[in-house]
Amino acid sequence: MRKTDRKFSEIMEGVAMPPSMSFLETQRITAMQMEIYGFAGWIASIVIFVCYLLWAYVPDELLEDYGVTYYPSRYWALAVPAMLVMTVFMLLVFYIAINWLSTAPLDSNNTIRDQYTITLPPPELDLQRKANTPAIADIPLTTINRILFT
């Protein structure tokens, strides 16, 4: 028996599903579960945001009239969003800085050729020019200079 002859239920070992269930039925059930979780997450995020807005903007006296007496300081209503914004900003700054630090200097030979360089021999280059989709390879610097500057 080839690998392609197996049923989906044989491939998904350890998953509780009836053997008569087809792949499309399994996909449909999985999609329905994701839709339900997505909708529940959407509703929960709206409820949490409304609670945050009420806590941040409703006066203390009104909250105490409704029996809400224990809640964090209003300082955190401004501090947490500001910290989140600065965290995202600093992540972007650190990401760019790490990329700059890991890039070889312009005068380094590694910007021309390194251990991952793939060059095709000249006969293979001629064959690739005739192909509709040429192979993925690095173009030698001498070839680039010849094309650009002669």
mmCIF file of C-alpha atoms in Angstrom:
data_model
loop_
_atom_site.group_PDB
_atom_site.id
_atom_site.type_symbol
_atom_site.label_atom_id
_atom_site.label_comp_id
_atom_site.label_asym_id
_atom_site.label_seq_id
_atom_site.Cartn_x
_atom_site.Cartn_y
_atom_site.Cartn_z
ATOM 1 C CA MET A 1 0.000 0.000 0.000
ATOM 2 C CA ARG A 2 1.348 3.408 -0.976
ATOM 3 C CA LYS A 3 1.278 6.405 1.370
ATOM 4 C CA THR A 4 -1.267 8.105 -0.863
ATOM 5 C CA ASP A 5 -3.660 5.131 -0.564
ATOM 6 C CA ARG A 6 -4.196 5.618 3.168
ATOM 7 C CA LYS A 7 -7.351 7.192 4.575
ATOM 8 C CA PHE A 8 -7.274 10.518 6.375
ATOM 9 C CA SER A 9 -8.295 8.786 9.627
ATOM 10 C CA GLU A 10 -5.187 6.576 9.399
ATOM 11 C CA ILE A 11 -2.933 9.589 8.907
ATOM 12 C CA MET A 12 -4.379 11.479 11.883
ATOM 13 C CA GLU A 13 -3.365 8.992 14.568
ATOM 14 C CA GLY A 14 -4.469 9.871 18.070
ATOM 15 C CA VAL A 15 -7.277 12.141 16.864
ATOM 16 C CA ALA A 16 -10.749 11.090 17.988
ATOM 17 C CA MET A 17 -12.883 11.010 14.858
ATOM 18 C CA PRO A 18 -15.120 8.383 13.319
ATOM 19 C CA PRO A 19 -13.414 6.381 10.555
ATOM 20 C CA SER A 20 -16.307 7.104 8.174
ATOM 21 C CA MET A 21 -15.712 10.870 8.326
ATOM 22 C CA SER A 22 -14.224 12.255 5.125
ATOM 23 C CA PHE A 23 -11.482 14.849 4.896
ATOM 24 C CA LEU A 24 -13.933 17.547 3.758
ATOM 25 C CA GLU A 25 -16.248 16.878 6.705
ATOM 26 C CA THR A 26 -13.296 17.138 9.080
ATOM 27 C CA GLN A 27 -12.263 20.443 7.493
ATOM 28 C CA ARG A 28 -15.820 21.762 7.800
ATOM 29 C CA ILE A 29 -16.006 20.879 11.504
ATOM 30 C CA THR A 30 -12.597 22.437 12.146
ATOM 31 C CA ALA A 31 -13.658 25.610 10.316
ATOM 32 C CA MET A 32 -16.859 25.804 12.375
ATOM 33 C CA GLN A 33 -14.860 25.492 15.605
ATOM 34 C CA MET A 34 -12.530 28.275 14.511
ATOM 35 C CA GLU A 35 -15.512 30.480 13.639
ATOM 36 C CA ILE A 36 -17.047 29.912 17.078
ATOM 37 C CA TYR A 37 -13.771 30.645 18.885
ATOM 38 C CA GLY A 38 -13.214 33.732 16.752
ATOM 39 C CA PHE A 39 -16.707 35.063 17.463
ATOM 40 C CA ALA A 40 -16.350 34.386 21.207
ATOM 41 C CA GLY A 41 -12.970 36.147 21.228
ATOM 42 C CA TRP A 42 -14.449 39.104 19.368
ATOM 43 C CA ILE A 43 -17.326 39.438 21.856
ATOM 44 C CA ALA A 44 -14.959 39.028 24.837
ATOM 45 C CA SER A 45 -12.614 41.719 23.533
ATOM 46 C CA ILE A 46 -15.527 44.152 23.086
ATOM 47 C CA VAL A 47 -16.777 43.461 26.634
ATOM 48 C CA ILE A 48 -13.285 43.937 28.085
ATOM 49 C CA PHE A 49 -12.816 47.179 26.150
ATOM 50 C CA VAL A 50 -16.183 48.554 27.337
ATOM 51 C CA CYS A 51 -15.284 47.651 30.940
ATOM 52 C CA TYR A 52 -11.946 49.429 30.504
ATOM 53 C CA LEU A 53 -13.670 52.553 29.153
ATOM 54 C CA LEU A 54 -16.182 52.554 32.020
ATOM 55 C CA TRP A 55 -13.397 52.176 34.589
ATOM 56 C CA ALA A 56 -11.294 54.895 32.973
ATOM 57 C CA TYR A 57 -13.977 57.552 32.387
ATOM 58 C CA VAL A 58 -16.846 57.049 34.841
ATOM 59 C CA PRO A 59 -16.458 59.106 38.057
ATOM 60 C CA ASP A 60 -15.663 57.278 41.320
ATOM 61 C CA GLU A 61 -18.935 58.335 42.944
ATOM 62 C CA LEU A 62 -21.022 56.723 40.202
ATOM 63 C CA LEU A 63 -19.043 53.473 40.385
ATOM 64 C CA GLU A 64 -19.490 53.391 44.173
ATOM 65 C CA ASP A 65 -23.250 53.960 43.764
ATOM 66 C CA TYR A 66 -23.383 50.756 41.687
ATOM 67 C CA GLY A 67 -21.370 48.869 44.308
ATOM 68 C CA VAL A 68 -18.035 48.829 42.488
ATOM 69 C CA THR A 69 -15.546 49.798 45.182
ATOM 70 C CA TYR A 70 -12.410 47.829 44.392
ATOM 71 C CA TYR A 71 -10.609 48.667 41.182
ATOM 72 C CA PRO A 72 -7.046 49.666 40.284
ATOM 73 C CA SER A 73 -5.820 53.236 40.373
ATOM 74 C CA ARG A 74 -6.762 55.427 37.399
ATOM 75 C CA TYR A 75 -3.037 55.870 36.801
ATOM 76 C CA TRP A 76 -3.008 52.424 35.154
ATOM 77 C CA ALA A 77 -5.725 53.459 32.669
ATOM 78 C CA LEU A 78 -3.139 55.709 31.053
ATOM 79 C CA ALA A 79 0.075 53.886 31.972
ATOM 80 C CA VAL A 80 -0.702 50.440 30.515
ATOM 81 C CA PRO A 81 -1.670 51.658 27.001
ATOM 82 C CA ALA A 82 1.358 53.975 26.985
ATOM 83 C CA MET A 83 3.603 51.065 27.977
ATOM 84 C CA LEU A 84 2.113 48.875 25.251
ATOM 85 C CA VAL A 85 2.688 51.542 22.599
ATOM 86 C CA MET A 86 6.280 52.060 23.733
ATOM 87 C CA THR A 87 6.865 48.291 23.813
ATOM 88 C CA VAL A 88 5.770 47.948 20.183
ATOM 89 C CA PHE A 89 7.898 50.945 19.201
ATOM 90 C CA MET A 90 10.970 49.585 21.002
ATOM 91 C CA LEU A 91 10.472 46.131 19.451
ATOM 92 C CA LEU A 92 10.626 47.758 16.023
ATOM 93 C CA VAL A 93 13.740 49.727 16.992
ATOM 94 C CA PHE A 94 15.486 46.621 18.378
ATOM 95 C CA TYR A 95 14.510 44.575 15.315
ATOM 96 C CA ILE A 96 16.088 47.130 12.985
ATOM 97 C CA ALA A 97 19.161 47.484 15.223
ATOM 98 C CA ILE A 98 19.745 43.718 15.331
ATOM 99 C CA ASN A 99 19.470 43.549 11.542
ATOM 100 C CA TRP A 100 21.997 46.374 11.164
ATOM 101 C CA LEU A 101 24.382 44.660 13.578
ATOM 102 C CA SER A 102 24.132 41.313 11.781
ATOM 103 C CA THR A 103 24.749 42.799 8.314
ATOM 104 C CA ALA A 104 28.295 42.615 6.982
ATOM 105 C CA PRO A 105 30.044 45.954 6.341
ATOM 106 C CA LEU A 106 30.055 47.216 2.761
ATOM 107 C CA ASP A 107 33.826 46.710 2.410
ATOM 108 C CA SER A 108 33.592 43.044 3.495
ATOM 109 C CA ASN A 109 34.190 40.252 0.986
ATOM 110 C CA ASN A 110 31.109 38.503 2.405
ATOM 111 C CA THR A 111 28.912 41.011 0.609
ATOM 112 C CA ILE A 112 30.257 39.612 -2.680
ATOM 113 C CA ARG A 113 30.629 35.901 -1.958
ATOM 114 C CA ASP A 114 30.026 33.753 1.130
ATOM 115 C CA GLN A 115 29.344 30.149 2.123
ATOM 116 C CA TYR A 116 25.777 30.302 0.750
ATOM 117 C CA THR A 117 26.696 31.593 -2.709
ATOM 118 C CA ILE A 118 25.380 29.447 -5.564
ATOM 119 C CA THR A 119 26.956 30.181 -8.932
ATOM 120 C CA LEU A 120 26.232 28.299 -12.101
ATOM 121 C CA PRO A 121 29.061 27.366 -14.494
ATOM 122 C CA PRO A 122 29.042 29.277 -17.834
ATOM 123 C CA PRO A 123 27.634 26.367 -19.912
ATOM 124 C CA GLU A 124 24.764 26.052 -17.465
ATOM 125 C CA LEU A 125 24.166 29.819 -17.639
ATOM 126 C CA ASP A 126 23.678 29.575 -21.413
ATOM 127 C CA LEU A 127 21.103 26.806 -20.932
ATOM 128 C CA GLN A 128 19.296 28.814 -18.265
ATOM 129 C CA ARG A 129 18.988 31.855 -20.536
ATOM 130 C CA LYS A 130 16.867 29.768 -22.915
ATOM 131 C CA ALA A 131 14.631 28.392 -20.143
ATOM 132 C CA ASN A 132 11.313 30.051 -19.347
ATOM 133 C CA THR A 133 12.024 29.940 -15.619
ATOM 134 C CA PRO A 134 15.748 29.950 -14.922
ATOM 135 C CA ALA A 135 17.237 28.192 -11.915
ATOM 136 C CA ILE A 136 17.777 30.176 -8.749
ATOM 137 C CA ALA A 137 21.427 31.148 -8.478
ATOM 138 C CA ASP A 138 23.639 34.107 -7.647
ATOM 139 C CA ILE A 139 24.915 36.198 -10.522
ATOM 140 C CA PRO A 140 28.701 36.614 -10.297
ATOM 141 C CA LEU A 141 29.921 40.160 -9.711
ATOM 142 C CA THR A 142 32.026 40.039 -12.882
ATOM 143 C CA THR A 143 28.914 39.289 -14.943
ATOM 144 C CA ILE A 144 27.008 42.163 -13.341
ATOM 145 C CA ASN A 145 29.895 44.574 -13.991
ATOM 146 C CA ARG A 146 30.180 43.382 -17.607
ATOM 147 C CA ILE A 147 26.451 43.936 -18.198
ATOM 148 C CA LEU A 148 26.232 47.285 -16.418
ATOM 149 C CA PHE A 149 29.491 48.935 -17.419
ATOM 150 C CA THR A 150 30.327 47.719 -20.945
#
